[in-house]
Tab-separated table of C-alpha atoms in Angstrom:
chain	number	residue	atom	x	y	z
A	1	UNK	CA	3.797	52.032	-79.969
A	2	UNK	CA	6.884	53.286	-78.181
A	3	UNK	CA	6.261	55.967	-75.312
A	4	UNK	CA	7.859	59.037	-75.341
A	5	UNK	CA	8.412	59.152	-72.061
A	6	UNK	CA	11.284	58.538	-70.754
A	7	UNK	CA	11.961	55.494	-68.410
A	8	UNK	CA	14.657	55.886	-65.308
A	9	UNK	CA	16.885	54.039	-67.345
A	10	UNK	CA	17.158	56.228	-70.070
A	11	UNK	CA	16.149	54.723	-73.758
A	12	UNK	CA	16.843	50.949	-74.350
A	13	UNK	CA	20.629	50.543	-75.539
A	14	UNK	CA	22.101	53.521	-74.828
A	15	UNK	CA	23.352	55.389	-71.522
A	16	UNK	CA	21.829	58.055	-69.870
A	17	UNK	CA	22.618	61.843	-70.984
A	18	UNK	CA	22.604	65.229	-69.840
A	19	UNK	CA	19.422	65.606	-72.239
A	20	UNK	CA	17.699	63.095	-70.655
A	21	UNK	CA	18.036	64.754	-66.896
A	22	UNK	CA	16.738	67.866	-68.775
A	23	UNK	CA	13.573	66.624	-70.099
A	24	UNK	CA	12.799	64.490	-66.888
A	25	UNK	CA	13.173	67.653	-64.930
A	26	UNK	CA	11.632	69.998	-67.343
A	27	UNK	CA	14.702	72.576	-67.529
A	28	UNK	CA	17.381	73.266	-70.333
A	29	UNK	CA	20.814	70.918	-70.197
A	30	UNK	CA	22.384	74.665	-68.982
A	31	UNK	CA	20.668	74.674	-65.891
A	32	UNK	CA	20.998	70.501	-65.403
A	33	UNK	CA	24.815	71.487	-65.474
A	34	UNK	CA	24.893	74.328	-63.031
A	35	UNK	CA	22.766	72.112	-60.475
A	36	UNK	CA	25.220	69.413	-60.632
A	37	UNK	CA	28.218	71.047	-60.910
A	38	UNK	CA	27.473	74.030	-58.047
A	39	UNK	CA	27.005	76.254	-60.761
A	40	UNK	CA	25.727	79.813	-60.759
A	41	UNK	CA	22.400	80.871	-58.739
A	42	UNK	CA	19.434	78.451	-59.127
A	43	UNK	CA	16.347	78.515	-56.968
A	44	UNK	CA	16.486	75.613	-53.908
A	45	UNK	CA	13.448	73.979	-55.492
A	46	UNK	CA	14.732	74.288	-59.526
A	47	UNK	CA	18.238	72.732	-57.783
A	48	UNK	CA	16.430	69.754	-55.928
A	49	UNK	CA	14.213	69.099	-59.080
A	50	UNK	CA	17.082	68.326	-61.186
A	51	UNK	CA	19.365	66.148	-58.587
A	52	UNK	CA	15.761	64.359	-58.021
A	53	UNK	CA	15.748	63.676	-61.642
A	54	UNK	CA	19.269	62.518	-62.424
A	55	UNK	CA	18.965	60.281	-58.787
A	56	UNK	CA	15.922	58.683	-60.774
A	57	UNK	CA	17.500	58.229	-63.923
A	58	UNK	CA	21.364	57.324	-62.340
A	59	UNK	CA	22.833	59.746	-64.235
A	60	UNK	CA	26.163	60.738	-62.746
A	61	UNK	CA	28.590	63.121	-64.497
A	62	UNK	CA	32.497	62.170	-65.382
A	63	UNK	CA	33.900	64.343	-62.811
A	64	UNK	CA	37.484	63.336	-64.290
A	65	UNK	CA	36.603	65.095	-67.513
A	66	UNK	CA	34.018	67.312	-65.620
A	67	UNK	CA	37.606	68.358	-64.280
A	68	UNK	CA	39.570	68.636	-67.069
A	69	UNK	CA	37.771	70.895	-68.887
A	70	UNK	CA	36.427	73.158	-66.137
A	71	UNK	CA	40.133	73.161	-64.437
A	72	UNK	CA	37.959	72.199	-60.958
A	73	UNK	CA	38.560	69.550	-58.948
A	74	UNK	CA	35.307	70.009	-57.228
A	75	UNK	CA	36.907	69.928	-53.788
A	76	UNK	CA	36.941	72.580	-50.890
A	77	UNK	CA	39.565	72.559	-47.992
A	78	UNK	CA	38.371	73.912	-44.611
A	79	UNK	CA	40.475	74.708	-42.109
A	80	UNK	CA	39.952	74.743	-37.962
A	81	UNK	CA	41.225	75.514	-34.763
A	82	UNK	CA	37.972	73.811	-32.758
A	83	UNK	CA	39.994	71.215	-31.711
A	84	UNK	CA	36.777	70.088	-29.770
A	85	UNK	CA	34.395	70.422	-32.518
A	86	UNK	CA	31.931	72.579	-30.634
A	87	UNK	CA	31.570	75.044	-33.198
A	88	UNK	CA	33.430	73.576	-36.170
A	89	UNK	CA	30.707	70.534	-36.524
A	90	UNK	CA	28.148	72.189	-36.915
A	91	UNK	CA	29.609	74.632	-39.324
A	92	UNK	CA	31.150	71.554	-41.019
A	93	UNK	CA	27.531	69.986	-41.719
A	94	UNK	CA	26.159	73.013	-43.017
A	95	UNK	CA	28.983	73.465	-45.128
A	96	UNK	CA	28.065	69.982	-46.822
A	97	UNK	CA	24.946	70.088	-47.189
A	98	UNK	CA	25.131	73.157	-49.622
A	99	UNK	CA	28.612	71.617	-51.447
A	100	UNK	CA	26.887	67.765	-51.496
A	101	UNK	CA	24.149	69.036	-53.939
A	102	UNK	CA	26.766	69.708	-56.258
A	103	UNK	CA	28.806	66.663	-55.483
A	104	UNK	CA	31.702	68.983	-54.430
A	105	UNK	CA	34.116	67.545	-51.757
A	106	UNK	CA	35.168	68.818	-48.201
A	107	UNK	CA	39.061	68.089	-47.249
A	108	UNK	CA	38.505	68.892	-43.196
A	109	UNK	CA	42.134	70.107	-41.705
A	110	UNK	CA	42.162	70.730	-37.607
A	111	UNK	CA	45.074	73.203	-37.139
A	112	UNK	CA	44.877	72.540	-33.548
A	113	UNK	CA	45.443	76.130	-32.613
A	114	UNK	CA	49.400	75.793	-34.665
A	115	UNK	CA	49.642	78.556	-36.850
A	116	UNK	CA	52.822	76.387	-38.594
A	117	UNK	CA	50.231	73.655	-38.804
A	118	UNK	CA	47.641	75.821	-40.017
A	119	UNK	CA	50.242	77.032	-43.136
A	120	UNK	CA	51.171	73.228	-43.762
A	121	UNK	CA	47.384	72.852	-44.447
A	122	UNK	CA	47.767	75.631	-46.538
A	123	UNK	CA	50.444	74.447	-48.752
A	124	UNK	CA	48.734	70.836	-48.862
A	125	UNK	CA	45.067	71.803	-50.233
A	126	UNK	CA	46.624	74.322	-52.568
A	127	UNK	CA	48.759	71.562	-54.079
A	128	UNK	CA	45.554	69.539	-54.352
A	129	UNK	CA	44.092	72.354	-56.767
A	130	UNK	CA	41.181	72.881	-54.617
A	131	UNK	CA	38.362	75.240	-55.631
A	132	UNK	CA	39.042	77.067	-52.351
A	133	UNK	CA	38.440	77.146	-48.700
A	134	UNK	CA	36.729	78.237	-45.753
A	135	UNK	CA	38.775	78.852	-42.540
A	136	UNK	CA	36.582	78.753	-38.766
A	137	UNK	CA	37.443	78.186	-35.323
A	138	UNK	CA	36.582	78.482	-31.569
A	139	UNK	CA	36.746	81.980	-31.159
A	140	UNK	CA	34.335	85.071	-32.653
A	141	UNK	CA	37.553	87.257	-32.278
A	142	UNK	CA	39.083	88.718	-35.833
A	143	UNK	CA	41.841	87.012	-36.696
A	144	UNK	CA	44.969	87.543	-39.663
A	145	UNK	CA	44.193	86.177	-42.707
A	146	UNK	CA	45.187	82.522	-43.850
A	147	UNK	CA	47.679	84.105	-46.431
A	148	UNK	CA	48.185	86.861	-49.227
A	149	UNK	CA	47.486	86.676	-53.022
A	150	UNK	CA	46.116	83.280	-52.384
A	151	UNK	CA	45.213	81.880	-56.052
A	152	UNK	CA	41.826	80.560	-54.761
A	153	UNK	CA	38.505	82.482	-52.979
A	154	UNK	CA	38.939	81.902	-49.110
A	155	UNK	CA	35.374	82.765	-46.809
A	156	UNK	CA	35.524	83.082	-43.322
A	157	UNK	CA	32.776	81.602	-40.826
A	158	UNK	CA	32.149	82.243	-37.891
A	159	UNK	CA	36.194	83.380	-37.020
A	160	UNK	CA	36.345	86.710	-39.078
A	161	UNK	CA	39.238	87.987	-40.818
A	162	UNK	CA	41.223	91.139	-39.899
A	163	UNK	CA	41.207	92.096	-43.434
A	164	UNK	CA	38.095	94.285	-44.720
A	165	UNK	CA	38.583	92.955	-48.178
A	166	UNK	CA	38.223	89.362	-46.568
A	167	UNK	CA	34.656	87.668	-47.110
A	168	UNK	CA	33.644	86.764	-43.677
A	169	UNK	CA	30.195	84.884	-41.973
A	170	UNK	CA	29.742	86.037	-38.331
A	171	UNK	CA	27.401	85.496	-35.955
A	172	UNK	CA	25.196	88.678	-34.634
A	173	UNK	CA	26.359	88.163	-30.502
A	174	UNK	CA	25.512	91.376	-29.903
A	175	UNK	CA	22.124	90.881	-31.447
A	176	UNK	CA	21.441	87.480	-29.626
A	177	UNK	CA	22.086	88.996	-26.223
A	178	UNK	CA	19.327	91.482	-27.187
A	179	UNK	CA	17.140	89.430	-27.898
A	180	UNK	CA	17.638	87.151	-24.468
A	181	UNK	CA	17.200	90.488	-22.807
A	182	UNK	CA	13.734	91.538	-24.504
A	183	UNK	CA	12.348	88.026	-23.563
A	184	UNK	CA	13.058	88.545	-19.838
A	185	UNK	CA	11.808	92.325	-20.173
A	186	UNK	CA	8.084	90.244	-22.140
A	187	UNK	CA	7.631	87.788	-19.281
A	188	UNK	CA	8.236	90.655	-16.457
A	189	UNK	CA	11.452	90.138	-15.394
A	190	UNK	CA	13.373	93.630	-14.010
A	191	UNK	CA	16.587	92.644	-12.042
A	192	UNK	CA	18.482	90.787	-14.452
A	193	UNK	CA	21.716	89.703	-13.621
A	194	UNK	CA	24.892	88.467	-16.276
A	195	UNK	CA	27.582	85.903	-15.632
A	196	UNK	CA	29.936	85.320	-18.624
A	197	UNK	CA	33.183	84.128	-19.318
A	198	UNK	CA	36.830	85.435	-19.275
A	199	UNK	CA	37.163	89.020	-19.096
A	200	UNK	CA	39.396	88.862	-22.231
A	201	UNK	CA	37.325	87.155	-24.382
A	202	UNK	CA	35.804	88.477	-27.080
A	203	UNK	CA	32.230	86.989	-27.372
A	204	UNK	CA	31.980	87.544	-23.507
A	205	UNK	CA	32.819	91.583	-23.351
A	206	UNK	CA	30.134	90.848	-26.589
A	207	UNK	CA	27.778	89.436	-24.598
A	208	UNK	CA	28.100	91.637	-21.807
A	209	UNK	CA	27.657	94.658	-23.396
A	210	UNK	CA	25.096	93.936	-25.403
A	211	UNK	CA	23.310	92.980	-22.568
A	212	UNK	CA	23.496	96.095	-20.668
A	213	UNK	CA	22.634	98.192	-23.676
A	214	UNK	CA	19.353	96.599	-23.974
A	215	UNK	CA	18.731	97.331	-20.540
A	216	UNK	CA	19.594	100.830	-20.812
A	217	UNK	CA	17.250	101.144	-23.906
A	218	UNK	CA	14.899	100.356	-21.463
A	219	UNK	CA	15.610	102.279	-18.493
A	220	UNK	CA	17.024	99.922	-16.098
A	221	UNK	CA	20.457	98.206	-14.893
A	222	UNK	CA	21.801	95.184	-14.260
A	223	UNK	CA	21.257	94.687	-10.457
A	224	UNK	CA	25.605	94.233	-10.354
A	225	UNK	CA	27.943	94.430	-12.335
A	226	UNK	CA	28.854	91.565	-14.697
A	227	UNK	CA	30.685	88.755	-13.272
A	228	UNK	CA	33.219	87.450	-15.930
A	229	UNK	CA	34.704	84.230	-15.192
A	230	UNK	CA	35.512	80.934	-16.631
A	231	UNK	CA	33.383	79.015	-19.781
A	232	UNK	CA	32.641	76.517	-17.095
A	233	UNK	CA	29.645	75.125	-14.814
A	234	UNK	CA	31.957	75.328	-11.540
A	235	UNK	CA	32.126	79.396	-11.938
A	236	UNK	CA	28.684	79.424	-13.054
A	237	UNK	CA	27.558	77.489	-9.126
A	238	UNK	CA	30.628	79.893	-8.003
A	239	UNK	CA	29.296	83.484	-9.730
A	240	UNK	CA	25.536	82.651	-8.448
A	241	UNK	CA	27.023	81.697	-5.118
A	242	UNK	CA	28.411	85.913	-5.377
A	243	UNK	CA	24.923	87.013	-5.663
A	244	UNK	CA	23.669	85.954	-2.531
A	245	UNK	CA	22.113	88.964	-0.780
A	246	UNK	CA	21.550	90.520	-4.129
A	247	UNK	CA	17.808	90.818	-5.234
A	248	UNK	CA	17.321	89.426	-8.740
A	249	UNK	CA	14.605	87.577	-10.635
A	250	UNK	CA	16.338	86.374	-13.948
A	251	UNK	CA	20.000	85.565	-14.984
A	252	UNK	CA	21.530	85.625	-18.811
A	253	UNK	CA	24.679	83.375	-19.020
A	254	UNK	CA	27.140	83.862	-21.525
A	255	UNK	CA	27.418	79.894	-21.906
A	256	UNK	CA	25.634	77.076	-21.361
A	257	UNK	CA	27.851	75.747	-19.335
A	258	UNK	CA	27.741	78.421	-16.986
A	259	UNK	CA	23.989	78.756	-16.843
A	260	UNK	CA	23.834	75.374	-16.051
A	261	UNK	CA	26.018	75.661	-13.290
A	262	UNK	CA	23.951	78.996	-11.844
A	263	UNK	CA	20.334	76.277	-12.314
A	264	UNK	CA	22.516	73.888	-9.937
A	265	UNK	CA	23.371	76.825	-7.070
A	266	UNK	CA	20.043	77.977	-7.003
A	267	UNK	CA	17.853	74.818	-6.848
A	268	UNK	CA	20.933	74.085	-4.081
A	269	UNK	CA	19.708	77.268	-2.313
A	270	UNK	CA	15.534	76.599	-2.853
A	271	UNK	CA	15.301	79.348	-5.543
A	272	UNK	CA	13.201	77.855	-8.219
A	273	UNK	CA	13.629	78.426	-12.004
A	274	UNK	CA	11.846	79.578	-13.198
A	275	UNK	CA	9.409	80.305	-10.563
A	276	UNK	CA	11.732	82.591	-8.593
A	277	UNK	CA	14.712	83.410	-11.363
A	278	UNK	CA	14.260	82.546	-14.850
A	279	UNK	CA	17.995	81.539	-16.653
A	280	UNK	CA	18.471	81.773	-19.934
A	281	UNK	CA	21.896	80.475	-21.592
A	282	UNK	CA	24.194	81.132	-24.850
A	283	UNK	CA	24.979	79.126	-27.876
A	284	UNK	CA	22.244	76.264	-27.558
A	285	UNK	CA	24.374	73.290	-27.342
A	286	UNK	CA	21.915	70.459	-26.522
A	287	UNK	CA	24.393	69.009	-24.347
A	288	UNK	CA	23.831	71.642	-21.355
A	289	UNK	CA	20.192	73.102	-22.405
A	290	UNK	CA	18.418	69.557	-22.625
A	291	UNK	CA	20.596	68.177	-19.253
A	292	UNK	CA	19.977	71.517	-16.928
A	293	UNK	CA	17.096	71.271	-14.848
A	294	UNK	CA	14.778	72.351	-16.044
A	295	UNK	CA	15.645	72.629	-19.657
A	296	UNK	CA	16.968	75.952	-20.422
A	297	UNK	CA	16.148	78.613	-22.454
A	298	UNK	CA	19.277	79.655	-25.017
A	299	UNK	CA	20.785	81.730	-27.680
A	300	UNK	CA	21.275	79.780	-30.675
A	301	UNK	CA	23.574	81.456	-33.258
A	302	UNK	CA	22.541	78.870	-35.606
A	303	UNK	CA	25.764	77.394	-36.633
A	304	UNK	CA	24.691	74.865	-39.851
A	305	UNK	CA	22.946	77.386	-41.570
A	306	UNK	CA	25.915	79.924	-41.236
A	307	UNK	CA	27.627	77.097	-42.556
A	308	UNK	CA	25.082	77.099	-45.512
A	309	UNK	CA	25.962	80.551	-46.304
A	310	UNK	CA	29.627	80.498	-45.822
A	311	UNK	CA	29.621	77.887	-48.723
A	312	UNK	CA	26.815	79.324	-50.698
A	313	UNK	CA	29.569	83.124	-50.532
A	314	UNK	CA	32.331	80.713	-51.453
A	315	UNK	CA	30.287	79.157	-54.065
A	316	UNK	CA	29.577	82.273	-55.682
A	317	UNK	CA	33.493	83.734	-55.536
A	318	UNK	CA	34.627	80.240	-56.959
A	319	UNK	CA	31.898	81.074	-60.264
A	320	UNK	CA	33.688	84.465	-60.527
A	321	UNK	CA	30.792	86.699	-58.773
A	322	UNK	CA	31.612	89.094	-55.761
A	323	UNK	CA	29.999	88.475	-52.969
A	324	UNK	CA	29.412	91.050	-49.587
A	325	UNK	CA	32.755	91.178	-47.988
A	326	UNK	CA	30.877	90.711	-44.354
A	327	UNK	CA	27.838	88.898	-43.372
A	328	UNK	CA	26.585	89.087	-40.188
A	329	UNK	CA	24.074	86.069	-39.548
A	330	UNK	CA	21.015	86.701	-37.183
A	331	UNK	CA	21.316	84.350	-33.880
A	332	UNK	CA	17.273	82.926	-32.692
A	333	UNK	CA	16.151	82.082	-29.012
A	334	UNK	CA	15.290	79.045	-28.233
A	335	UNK	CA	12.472	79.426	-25.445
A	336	UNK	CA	12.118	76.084	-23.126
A	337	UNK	CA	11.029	76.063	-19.390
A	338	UNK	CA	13.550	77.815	-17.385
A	339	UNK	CA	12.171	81.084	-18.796
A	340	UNK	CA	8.403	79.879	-18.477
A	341	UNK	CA	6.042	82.399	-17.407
A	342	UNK	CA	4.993	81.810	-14.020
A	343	UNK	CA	1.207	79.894	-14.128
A	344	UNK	CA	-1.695	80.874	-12.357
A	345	UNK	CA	-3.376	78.255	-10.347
A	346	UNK	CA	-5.448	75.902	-12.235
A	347	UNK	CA	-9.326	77.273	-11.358
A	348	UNK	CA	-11.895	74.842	-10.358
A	349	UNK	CA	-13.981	73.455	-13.040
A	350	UNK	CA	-17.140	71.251	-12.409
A	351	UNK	CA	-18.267	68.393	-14.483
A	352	UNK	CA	-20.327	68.666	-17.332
A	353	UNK	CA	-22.613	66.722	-18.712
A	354	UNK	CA	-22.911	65.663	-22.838
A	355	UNK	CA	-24.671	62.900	-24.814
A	356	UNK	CA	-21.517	60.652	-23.723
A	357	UNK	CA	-21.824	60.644	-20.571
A	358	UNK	CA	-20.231	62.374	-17.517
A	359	UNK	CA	-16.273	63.536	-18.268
A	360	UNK	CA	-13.891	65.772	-16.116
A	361	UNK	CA	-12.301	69.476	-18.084
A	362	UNK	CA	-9.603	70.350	-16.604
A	363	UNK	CA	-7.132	73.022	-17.325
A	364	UNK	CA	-3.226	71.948	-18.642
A	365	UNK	CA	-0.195	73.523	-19.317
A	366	UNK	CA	-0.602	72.449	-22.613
A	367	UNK	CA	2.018	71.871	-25.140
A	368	UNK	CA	5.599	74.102	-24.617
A	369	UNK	CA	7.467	75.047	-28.309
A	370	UNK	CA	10.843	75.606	-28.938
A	371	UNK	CA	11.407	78.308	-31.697
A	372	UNK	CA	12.380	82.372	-32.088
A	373	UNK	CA	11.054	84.503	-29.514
A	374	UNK	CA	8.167	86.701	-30.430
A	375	UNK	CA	10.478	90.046	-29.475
């Protein structure tokens, strides 16, 4: 007697269908076609269930006449001036991972900070009929948009667009530098200090604000005034080298790469972190937090997963919805040791004694997590 169920190769003799997936995955052939198409707004788990199911059977869909009769190529252009890749990456990553479930394409272009290059892209992934693109970059600052009366949706991540009727992904700065603040203000700290970047800058006159608006919510001051500088571990040894003679227990860096630099000056000096002055950086790149001695504490504006909704806005403009025209994305702390609460010597314990035998308990530091601060 034949089975009814149905065996990852579909029935015997025939390929594979759009049914099939459905039944497997226990949904209607509608909701088969929004998962693998990038379709419309299906729960994470009802999305997964289905690719799971048309992985196990091999199903894959004729994108050519997927194509010509949706008019969608399936593709997405996005466009960058990180000519590093410092922030584009990891954008970049959690662009894909929401546009790979629905087998949808990413065309990366890298401006390189040319806005006649940046147009050229332009012209290029519009003439490949792409569904429509998402335009980042190095720099939190507002910036013109790509072009007028484009034919396609266009989302902006992490760069914003001058343009209120723009849909734009931004990181909350100001928000992040609160909540480095509040986490010095929980493990006792009172004369914080603040070394950023370029005066200029956007995310650093951010930063710095931010920071001394917490403090003010609280009743105190920084012990001097900012220091704005360079993006760079050489003014961060340079800026801590300035507050010699200034009393301070804790410093929030605008970088990494400057709080880095400040962990170098003091251990150079015999101020311990975070003993003496706890540090606590911006933007989380493991580069810096995981080399600085000891690991530092950091602002993480959490990059892929603004990513993830840049593409899950664009996703929804490209299906003809209308999504918020600004989304500002929470930033987490990342706590490691150079913001560790100071211990309290270890008491004394004697031995006991138990049914196996004699055994030293001692007391540990125990195990340190990284995740949000508990401000």
């Amino acid at each position: 007697m034949r089975s009814r169920k149905l065996s990852e190769t579909g029935d015997r003799g025939r390929p594979t269908t759009i049914a099939d997936v459905a039944q497997l995955a226990g949904v209607s052939t509608g909701t088969v076609s929004k998962a693998l198409n990038g379709r419309g707004t299906l729960r994470a788990e009802t999305r997964s269930r289905v690719l799971a199911a048309a992985e196990q059977l091999g199903f894959h869909p004729n994108r050519a006449a997927v194509t010509l009769n949706s008019g969608r190529t399936y593709t997405v252009g996005m466009i960058t001036t990180d000519t590093i890749g410092r922030f584009s990456i990891p954008l970049l990553m959690g662009v894909e991972d929401t546009l790979g479930a629905g087998e949808m394409s990413v065309f990366l272009c890298d401006a390189r900070d040319d806005r006649i290059r940046e147009q050229y892209y332009l012209r290029t992934l519009l003439s490949r009929r792409v569904d429509g693109i998402i335009v980042t970059g190095r720099r939190s600052l507002a910036r013109p948009p790509i072009g007028a009366g484009l034919p396609i949706p266009v989302v902006y991540a992490f760069t914003s667009s001058t343009d209120p009727e723009d849909v734009s992904v931004v990181p909350d700065e100001a928000g992040g530098a609160h909540k480095a603040v509040e986490h010095l203000l929980a493990i006792g700290r009172r004369r914080i200090a603040h070394i950023t970047g370029p005066e200029h800058h956007h995310s650093a006159v951010v930063r710095a604000s931010a920071t001394a608006e917490r403090l003010a919510a609280h009743g105190l001051d920084l012990v001097a005034p900012p220091l704005f500088g360079e993006w760079s571990e050489a003014w961060g040894r340079h800026a801590a080298k300035m507050l010699h003679g200034t009393e301070f227990d804790a410093v929030f860096c605008g970088s990494d790469q400057i709080a880095r630099g400040v962990a170098d000056e003091l251990r150079a000096s015999g101020r311990r972190v975070p003993d003496d002055v706890a540090l606590v950086g911006f933007d989380n790149w493991d580069v810096m937090t995981l080399a600085c001695q000891p690991p530092l504490t950091s602002v993480d504006m959490e990059l892929e997963q603004l990513g993830r909704t840049a593409a899950e806005l664009l996703l929804a403009a490209i299906n003809g919805e209308t999504p918020p025209r600004r989304h500002v994305h929470p930033c987490r702390l990342v706590i490691r040791d150079s913001t560790a609460a100071p211990m309290p010597p270890s008491p004394c314990v004697p031995k006991t004694t138990s049914t196996q035998g004699n055994r030293h308990v001692g007391a540990g530091r125990g195990l340190h997590l990284e995740g949000p601060a508990g401000v």
